[in-house]
CSV table of C-alpha atoms in Angstrom, one decimal:
chain,number,residue,atom,x,y,z
A,5,MET,CA,-31.5,8.5,31.5
A,6,GLU,CA,-28.7,9.2,33.9
A,7,LYS,CA,-28.1,12.8,34.6
A,8,ASN,CA,-24.7,14.3,33.9
A,9,TRP,CA,-23.0,16.0,36.8
A,10,GLN,CA,-23.1,19.6,35.5
A,11,THR,CA,-26.9,19.2,35.3
A,12,ILE,CA,-27.0,18.1,38.9
A,13,LEU,CA,-24.8,21.0,40.0
A,14,ASP,CA,-27.0,23.5,38.0
A,15,THR,CA,-30.1,22.2,39.7
A,16,PHE,CA,-28.4,22.2,43.1
A,17,ILE,CA,-27.3,25.8,42.8
A,18,THR,CA,-30.7,27.0,41.5
A,19,GLN,CA,-32.5,25.1,44.3
A,20,ALA,CA,-30.2,26.5,47.0
A,21,HIS,CA,-31.6,30.0,46.3
A,22,SER,CA,-35.2,28.9,46.1
A,23,GLY,CA,-36.0,27.7,49.6
A,24,ASP,CA,-37.1,24.3,48.4
A,25,LEU,CA,-35.6,21.6,50.7
A,26,LYS,CA,-36.6,18.5,48.8
A,27,THR,CA,-33.9,16.2,47.6
A,28,SER,CA,-35.7,13.4,45.7
A,29,TYR,CA,-34.4,14.6,42.3
A,30,TYR,CA,-30.8,13.8,43.1
A,31,PRO,CA,-29.1,10.4,42.5
A,32,LYS,CA,-28.6,8.1,45.4
A,33,GLU,CA,-25.2,6.8,44.1
A,34,TRP,CA,-22.4,8.2,42.0
A,35,SER,CA,-19.1,6.5,41.1
A,36,ASP,CA,-19.9,3.6,43.5
A,37,LEU,CA,-20.4,6.1,46.4
A,38,ASN,CA,-23.6,6.9,48.3
A,39,VAL,CA,-24.8,10.5,47.7
A,40,LYS,CA,-26.6,12.7,50.2
A,41,VAL,CA,-27.9,16.2,49.6
A,42,SER,CA,-29.0,18.7,52.1
A,43,PHE,CA,-30.6,22.2,51.8
A,44,GLY,CA,-31.4,22.3,55.5
A,45,MET,CA,-34.0,20.7,57.9
A,46,GLY,CA,-37.1,22.8,58.4
A,47,THR,CA,-35.4,26.0,57.3
A,48,PRO,CA,-33.0,26.6,54.5
A,49,ALA,CA,-29.3,26.1,55.4
A,50,ARG,CA,-26.8,28.8,55.0
A,51,ILE,CA,-24.5,26.4,53.3
A,52,PRO,CA,-26.2,23.6,51.3
A,53,TRP,CA,-24.1,20.6,50.5
A,54,ILE,CA,-23.7,17.4,48.5
A,55,GLY,CA,-21.8,14.6,50.2
A,56,LEU,CA,-20.4,11.4,48.8
A,57,ARG,CA,-19.5,8.6,51.1
A,58,ALA,CA,-18.3,5.0,51.1
A,59,GLU,CA,-20.5,2.2,52.3
A,60,GLY,CA,-20.6,2.2,56.1
A,61,GLN,CA,-19.4,5.8,56.4
A,62,GLU,CA,-21.6,8.6,57.7
A,63,VAL,CA,-21.4,12.2,56.5
A,64,SER,CA,-21.9,13.3,60.1
A,65,ARG,CA,-19.1,11.2,61.4
A,66,GLY,CA,-16.2,10.7,59.1
A,67,ILE,CA,-14.5,12.0,56.0
A,68,ASN,CA,-15.9,12.3,52.5
A,69,PRO,CA,-15.8,14.3,49.3
A,70,VAL,CA,-18.3,17.1,49.6
A,71,TYR,CA,-19.6,20.2,47.7
A,72,LEU,CA,-20.2,23.1,50.0
A,73,TYR,CA,-22.1,26.1,48.5
A,74,TYR,CA,-21.4,29.4,50.2
A,75,LYS,CA,-24.3,30.9,48.5
A,76,ASP,CA,-24.1,34.4,50.1
A,77,ILE,CA,-20.8,35.0,48.2
A,78,GLY,CA,-21.4,32.6,45.2
A,79,ILE,CA,-18.5,30.2,45.9
A,80,LEU,CA,-18.8,26.5,45.5
A,81,ILE,CA,-16.1,24.4,47.3
A,82,LEU,CA,-15.3,20.8,46.3
A,83,GLY,CA,-13.5,19.7,49.4
A,84,TYR,CA,-12.0,17.0,51.5
A,85,GLY,CA,-14.9,17.0,54.0
A,86,VAL,CA,-14.4,16.5,57.7
A,87,SER,CA,-17.4,15.9,60.0
A,88,GLU,CA,-18.3,18.8,62.3
A,89,ASN,CA,-20.3,17.3,65.2
A,90,GLU,CA,-18.4,14.1,65.9
A,91,VAL,CA,-14.8,13.3,65.8
A,92,ALA,CA,-14.1,11.3,62.7
A,93,PRO,CA,-12.6,7.8,63.3
A,94,GLN,CA,-10.4,8.3,60.3
A,95,SER,CA,-8.6,11.4,58.9
A,96,TRP,CA,-7.5,12.4,55.5
A,97,PRO,CA,-3.9,11.3,54.7
A,98,LEU,CA,-1.1,13.6,55.9
A,99,GLU,CA,-0.3,14.7,52.4
A,100,ILE,CA,-3.7,16.4,52.2
A,101,MET,CA,-3.7,17.9,55.7
A,102,SER,CA,-0.2,19.3,55.2
A,103,SER,CA,-0.8,20.8,51.7
A,104,ALA,CA,-4.4,21.7,51.2
A,105,GLN,CA,-5.9,24.8,52.8
A,106,THR,CA,-8.7,24.5,55.2
A,107,ILE,CA,-11.8,26.4,54.2
A,108,ASN,CA,-11.2,28.9,57.0
A,109,ALA,CA,-7.7,29.5,55.7
A,110,TYR,CA,-9.0,29.8,52.1
A,111,PHE,CA,-11.4,32.5,53.0
A,112,ASP,CA,-8.9,34.0,55.5
A,113,LYS,CA,-11.6,34.1,58.2
A,114,LYS,CA,-13.7,31.7,60.3
A,115,VAL,CA,-16.7,30.7,58.2
A,116,PRO,CA,-20.1,29.8,59.8
A,117,ARG,CA,-19.7,26.1,59.1
A,118,TYR,CA,-17.4,23.4,57.7
A,119,GLY,CA,-14.3,25.6,58.2
A,120,ASP,CA,-12.1,22.6,59.2
A,121,SER,CA,-12.7,20.8,55.9
A,122,PHE,CA,-10.0,21.1,53.2
A,123,VAL,CA,-10.3,22.7,49.8
A,124,PHE,CA,-9.7,20.6,46.7
A,125,LYS,CA,-11.3,22.9,44.1
A,126,ALA,CA,-13.1,26.2,44.4
A,127,TYR,CA,-15.5,27.7,41.8
A,128,LYS,CA,-17.1,31.1,41.3
A,129,VAL,CA,-20.8,30.5,40.5
A,130,LYS,CA,-22.3,33.0,38.1
A,131,THR,CA,-25.6,33.2,36.2
A,132,ILE,CA,-25.3,34.7,32.8
A,133,ASP,CA,-28.5,35.0,30.6
A,134,GLY,CA,-30.2,32.4,32.8
A,135,LYS,CA,-27.3,29.9,32.5
A,136,ILE,CA,-25.2,28.9,35.5
A,137,THR,CA,-21.5,28.9,34.9
A,138,PHE,CA,-18.6,27.7,37.1
A,139,GLN,CA,-15.2,29.4,37.0
A,140,TYR,CA,-12.1,28.3,38.9
A,141,THR,CA,-11.2,30.9,41.5
A,142,ASP,CA,-7.4,30.4,41.2
A,143,SER,CA,-7.2,30.8,37.4
A,144,ASN,CA,-10.5,32.5,36.4
A,145,LYS,CA,-10.8,29.8,33.7
A,146,ASP,CA,-14.3,28.4,33.0
A,147,ALA,CA,-14.9,24.9,34.3
A,148,THR,CA,-16.4,22.9,31.5
A,149,GLU,CA,-18.7,19.9,31.9
A,150,ILE,CA,-15.7,17.6,31.5
A,151,ASP,CA,-13.7,19.6,34.0
A,152,LEU,CA,-16.4,19.3,36.6
A,153,GLU,CA,-16.8,15.6,36.1
A,154,SER,CA,-13.0,15.1,36.1
A,155,ASP,CA,-12.6,17.1,39.4
A,156,LEU,CA,-15.2,15.0,41.1
A,157,ALA,CA,-13.8,11.7,39.7
A,158,THR,CA,-10.4,12.6,40.9
A,159,ILE,CA,-11.3,13.2,44.5
A,160,CYS,CA,-13.7,10.2,44.5
A,161,GLU,CA,-11.0,7.9,43.3
A,162,TYR,CA,-8.6,9.2,45.9
A,163,TYR,CA,-11.2,8.8,48.6
A,164,LYS,CA,-12.1,5.2,47.6
A,165,LYS,CA,-8.4,4.2,47.8
A,166,ILE,CA,-8.4,5.2,51.4
A,167,PHE,CA,-11.1,2.6,52.1
A,168,GLN,CA,-9.8,-0.2,49.9
A,169,PRO,CA,-8.9,-3.3,51.9
A,170,THR,CA,-5.2,-3.8,52.3
A,171,SER,CA,-3.5,-6.6,50.4
A,172,SER,CA,-3.9,-10.1,51.7
A,173,HIS,CA,-0.3,-10.7,50.8
A,174,ALA,CA,1.3,-9.6,54.0
A,175,LEU,CA,5.0,-8.8,54.1
A,176,PRO,CA,7.3,-11.1,56.1
A,177,VAL,CA,7.9,-10.2,59.7
A,178,GLY,CA,10.7,-7.6,59.9
A,179,VAL,CA,10.4,-6.6,56.2
A,180,SER,CA,9.1,-3.1,55.5
A,181,GLU,CA,7.9,-1.7,52.3
A,182,ILE,CA,10.8,0.8,52.3
A,183,SER,CA,13.3,-2.1,52.6
A,184,LEU,CA,11.6,-3.6,49.5
A,185,GLY,CA,11.8,-0.3,47.7
A,186,LEU,CA,8.0,0.1,47.5
A,187,PHE,CA,6.5,3.5,47.5
A,188,TYR,CA,4.0,4.2,50.4
A,189,MET,CA,1.8,6.4,48.3
A,190,GLU,CA,0.9,6.2,44.7
A,191,LYS,CA,1.5,9.9,44.3
A,192,GLN,CA,5.1,9.5,45.3
A,193,LEU,CA,5.6,6.9,42.6
A,194,GLU,CA,3.9,9.0,40.0
A,195,ASP,CA,6.0,12.1,40.8
A,196,PHE,CA,9.2,10.0,40.8
A,197,ILE,CA,8.5,8.4,37.4
A,198,ILE,CA,7.7,11.8,35.8
A,199,HIS,CA,10.8,13.5,37.3
A,200,ASN,CA,13.0,10.7,36.1
A,201,TRP,CA,11.2,9.9,32.9
A,202,ASP,CA,14.3,10.0,30.6
A,203,ASN,CA,16.2,7.6,32.8
A,204,THR,CA,13.5,4.9,32.9
A,205,GLU,CA,12.7,2.1,30.5
A,206,LEU,CA,9.4,3.9,29.7
A,207,GLY,CA,11.4,7.0,28.6
A,208,LYS,CA,13.2,5.0,26.0
A,209,LYS,CA,10.0,4.0,24.3
A,210,TYR,CA,7.5,6.7,25.0
A,211,ASP,CA,7.3,10.5,25.0
A,212,LEU,CA,5.6,12.7,27.6
A,213,ILE,CA,2.9,15.0,26.2
A,214,ILE,CA,4.0,18.6,26.5
A,215,GLU,CA,2.1,21.5,24.8
A,216,GLU,CA,3.1,25.1,24.9
A,217,GLY,CA,5.5,24.3,27.7
A,218,GLU,CA,2.9,22.7,29.9
A,219,LEU,CA,3.1,19.0,30.9
A,220,LEU,CA,-0.2,17.3,30.1
A,221,SER,CA,0.8,13.7,30.6
A,222,GLN,CA,0.5,13.6,34.4
A,223,GLN,CA,-3.1,13.2,35.7
A,224,PHE,CA,-4.5,13.6,32.2
A,225,ARG,CA,-8.1,14.7,32.5
A,226,THR,CA,-11.0,12.6,31.1
A,227,ASP,CA,-14.7,12.7,32.0
A,228,ILE,CA,-14.4,9.3,33.6
A,229,GLY,CA,-11.5,10.3,35.9
A,230,PRO,CA,-7.9,11.2,35.5
A,231,ILE,CA,-5.4,9.0,33.8
A,232,ASP,CA,-2.3,8.6,36.0
A,233,ILE,CA,0.1,9.2,33.0
A,234,LEU,CA,-0.7,9.5,29.3
A,235,VAL,CA,2.2,9.3,26.9
A,236,LYS,CA,2.9,8.6,23.2
A,237,ASP,CA,4.8,5.8,21.5
A,238,LYS,CA,8.0,7.3,20.0
A,239,LYS,CA,7.7,5.1,16.8
A,240,THR,CA,4.0,5.0,16.1
A,241,GLY,CA,2.7,8.1,17.7
A,242,SER,CA,-0.1,6.1,19.4
A,243,TYR,CA,-1.3,6.9,22.9
A,244,VAL,CA,-0.1,4.8,25.8
A,245,VAL,CA,-2.1,4.8,29.1
A,246,VAL,CA,0.0,4.2,32.2
A,247,GLU,CA,-1.7,3.0,35.4
A,248,LEU,CA,0.2,3.0,38.6
A,249,LYS,CA,-0.5,0.6,41.4
A,250,ARG,CA,1.4,0.5,44.7
A,251,ASN,CA,2.5,-2.8,46.1
A,252,GLN,CA,0.3,-5.9,45.1
A,253,THR,CA,-1.8,-5.4,42.0
A,254,SER,CA,-4.8,-7.5,40.9
A,255,ASP,CA,-7.0,-8.1,37.9
A,256,ASP,CA,-9.1,-5.2,39.0
A,257,THR,CA,-6.3,-3.0,37.6
A,258,ILE,CA,-7.0,-4.4,34.1
A,259,GLY,CA,-10.6,-3.2,34.2
A,260,GLN,CA,-9.6,0.3,35.2
A,261,LEU,CA,-6.9,0.4,32.6
A,262,ALA,CA,-9.2,-0.9,29.9
A,263,ARG,CA,-11.8,1.8,30.6
A,264,TYR,CA,-9.2,4.5,30.1
A,265,MET,CA,-7.9,2.8,26.9
A,266,GLY,CA,-11.5,2.7,25.6
A,267,TRP,CA,-11.9,6.4,26.3
A,268,ILE,CA,-8.7,7.2,24.4
A,269,LYS,CA,-9.8,5.0,21.5
A,270,GLU,CA,-13.1,6.9,21.2
A,271,HIS,CA,-12.1,10.4,22.1
A,272,LYS,CA,-8.6,10.5,20.5
A,273,ASN,CA,-9.6,8.3,17.6
A,274,ASP,CA,-6.6,5.9,18.3
A,275,LYS,CA,-7.4,2.3,17.5
A,276,ASN,CA,-3.8,1.3,18.5
A,277,VAL,CA,-3.9,2.6,22.1
A,278,LYS,CA,-1.7,0.5,24.5
A,279,GLY,CA,-1.7,0.1,28.2
A,280,VAL,CA,1.1,-0.1,30.8
A,281,ILE,CA,0.7,-1.2,34.4
A,282,ILE,CA,3.5,-0.3,36.9
A,283,THR,CA,3.4,-2.1,40.2
A,284,GLY,CA,5.7,-3.0,43.1
A,285,GLN,CA,5.0,-6.7,43.0
A,286,TYR,CA,3.5,-9.1,40.5
A,287,ASP,CA,0.2,-11.0,40.9
A,288,LYS,CA,-0.8,-14.3,39.2
A,289,LYS,CA,-4.4,-13.0,38.8
A,290,LEU,CA,-3.1,-10.1,36.8
A,291,ASP,CA,-1.2,-12.5,34.5
A,292,TYR,CA,-4.4,-14.5,33.7
A,293,ALA,CA,-6.4,-11.3,33.0
A,294,ARG,CA,-3.9,-9.9,30.6
A,295,GLU,CA,-3.8,-13.1,28.6
A,296,MET,CA,-6.9,-11.7,26.9
A,297,LEU,CA,-5.4,-8.2,26.4
A,298,PRO,CA,-2.0,-8.6,24.7
A,299,ASN,CA,-1.7,-4.9,24.2
A,300,ILE,CA,-1.0,-4.3,27.9
A,301,ASP,CA,2.5,-4.5,29.4
A,302,VAL,CA,3.5,-4.7,33.0
A,303,PHE,CA,6.6,-3.1,34.6
A,304,ILE,CA,7.7,-3.8,38.2
A,305,TYR,CA,9.5,-1.0,39.8
A,306,GLN,CA,12.4,-1.3,42.3
A,307,VAL,CA,14.1,1.6,44.2
A,308,ASP,CA,17.4,1.2,46.0
A,309,PHE,CA,17.0,3.0,49.3
A,310,LYS,CA,20.0,3.3,51.6
A,311,LEU,CA,21.1,5.4,54.6
A,312,ASN,CA,24.8,5.9,55.1
A,313,GLU,CA,26.2,7.3,58.3
A,314,PHE,CA,27.8,10.7,57.9
A,315,LYS,CA,31.5,10.6,58.8
A,316,LYS,CA,33.9,13.5,58.8
């Protein structure tokens, strides 16, 4: 039976304090990524870790999602890992490096190792009545099993997109994505749609989910990963899963959307859940795939981007 991720983390934390360096218990793969665990070589490491990496990438030379356990102070970091010993041939996107804290900055001091990696989530690790608990350091809220799996799924999905092959549909010479009104990063598209919801076609048909003044629709958490945007149909009250894809989309998008729709159907008891794909350009493969799923709609976005010279 496949282990759940909280069980894996519980075992990892316990073993980190035991001196046992064996790693055969841990899965070799998770979320289509290779998994490597280290408690040290020969002697216990000060900072044990769990690294996840794409095929062809090395933990010692590259970037990857990583858990770093600063066991002396009981803090577990889920981070945007950066290799220490060799210069990584690829770096995390600028939006990460400009917004996320390095681990050195997070602790406000130079840590023994991995200080140049970036923090995605940080948890206080406590043992209460023999049970290991995880608590977010920024809010002091308990991290549930679903939270832990969702956090990992979020950073893994982001990481995998970095290594996805670029579209084979090249733009014509002299034509840029900006000139076509295409967003460079999916996050930009997501934020734009949320901020302009009432002025979009989607806003006419669907409502954002807001509870106690908090927006829940954006990056809605599930234990199989975050839904880009989850909304409700104004007329029926059924859930609508919105999946965003930059530039050229494909039938792979259908599979991802269908998984989230299945999750909503089971966990929200909604048999009429719908799906929406938002993309910059249309794809014939997508058209054939959606023939079998009539409850999925496709929207193509277009943004008018202009620069006007300032004149007094």
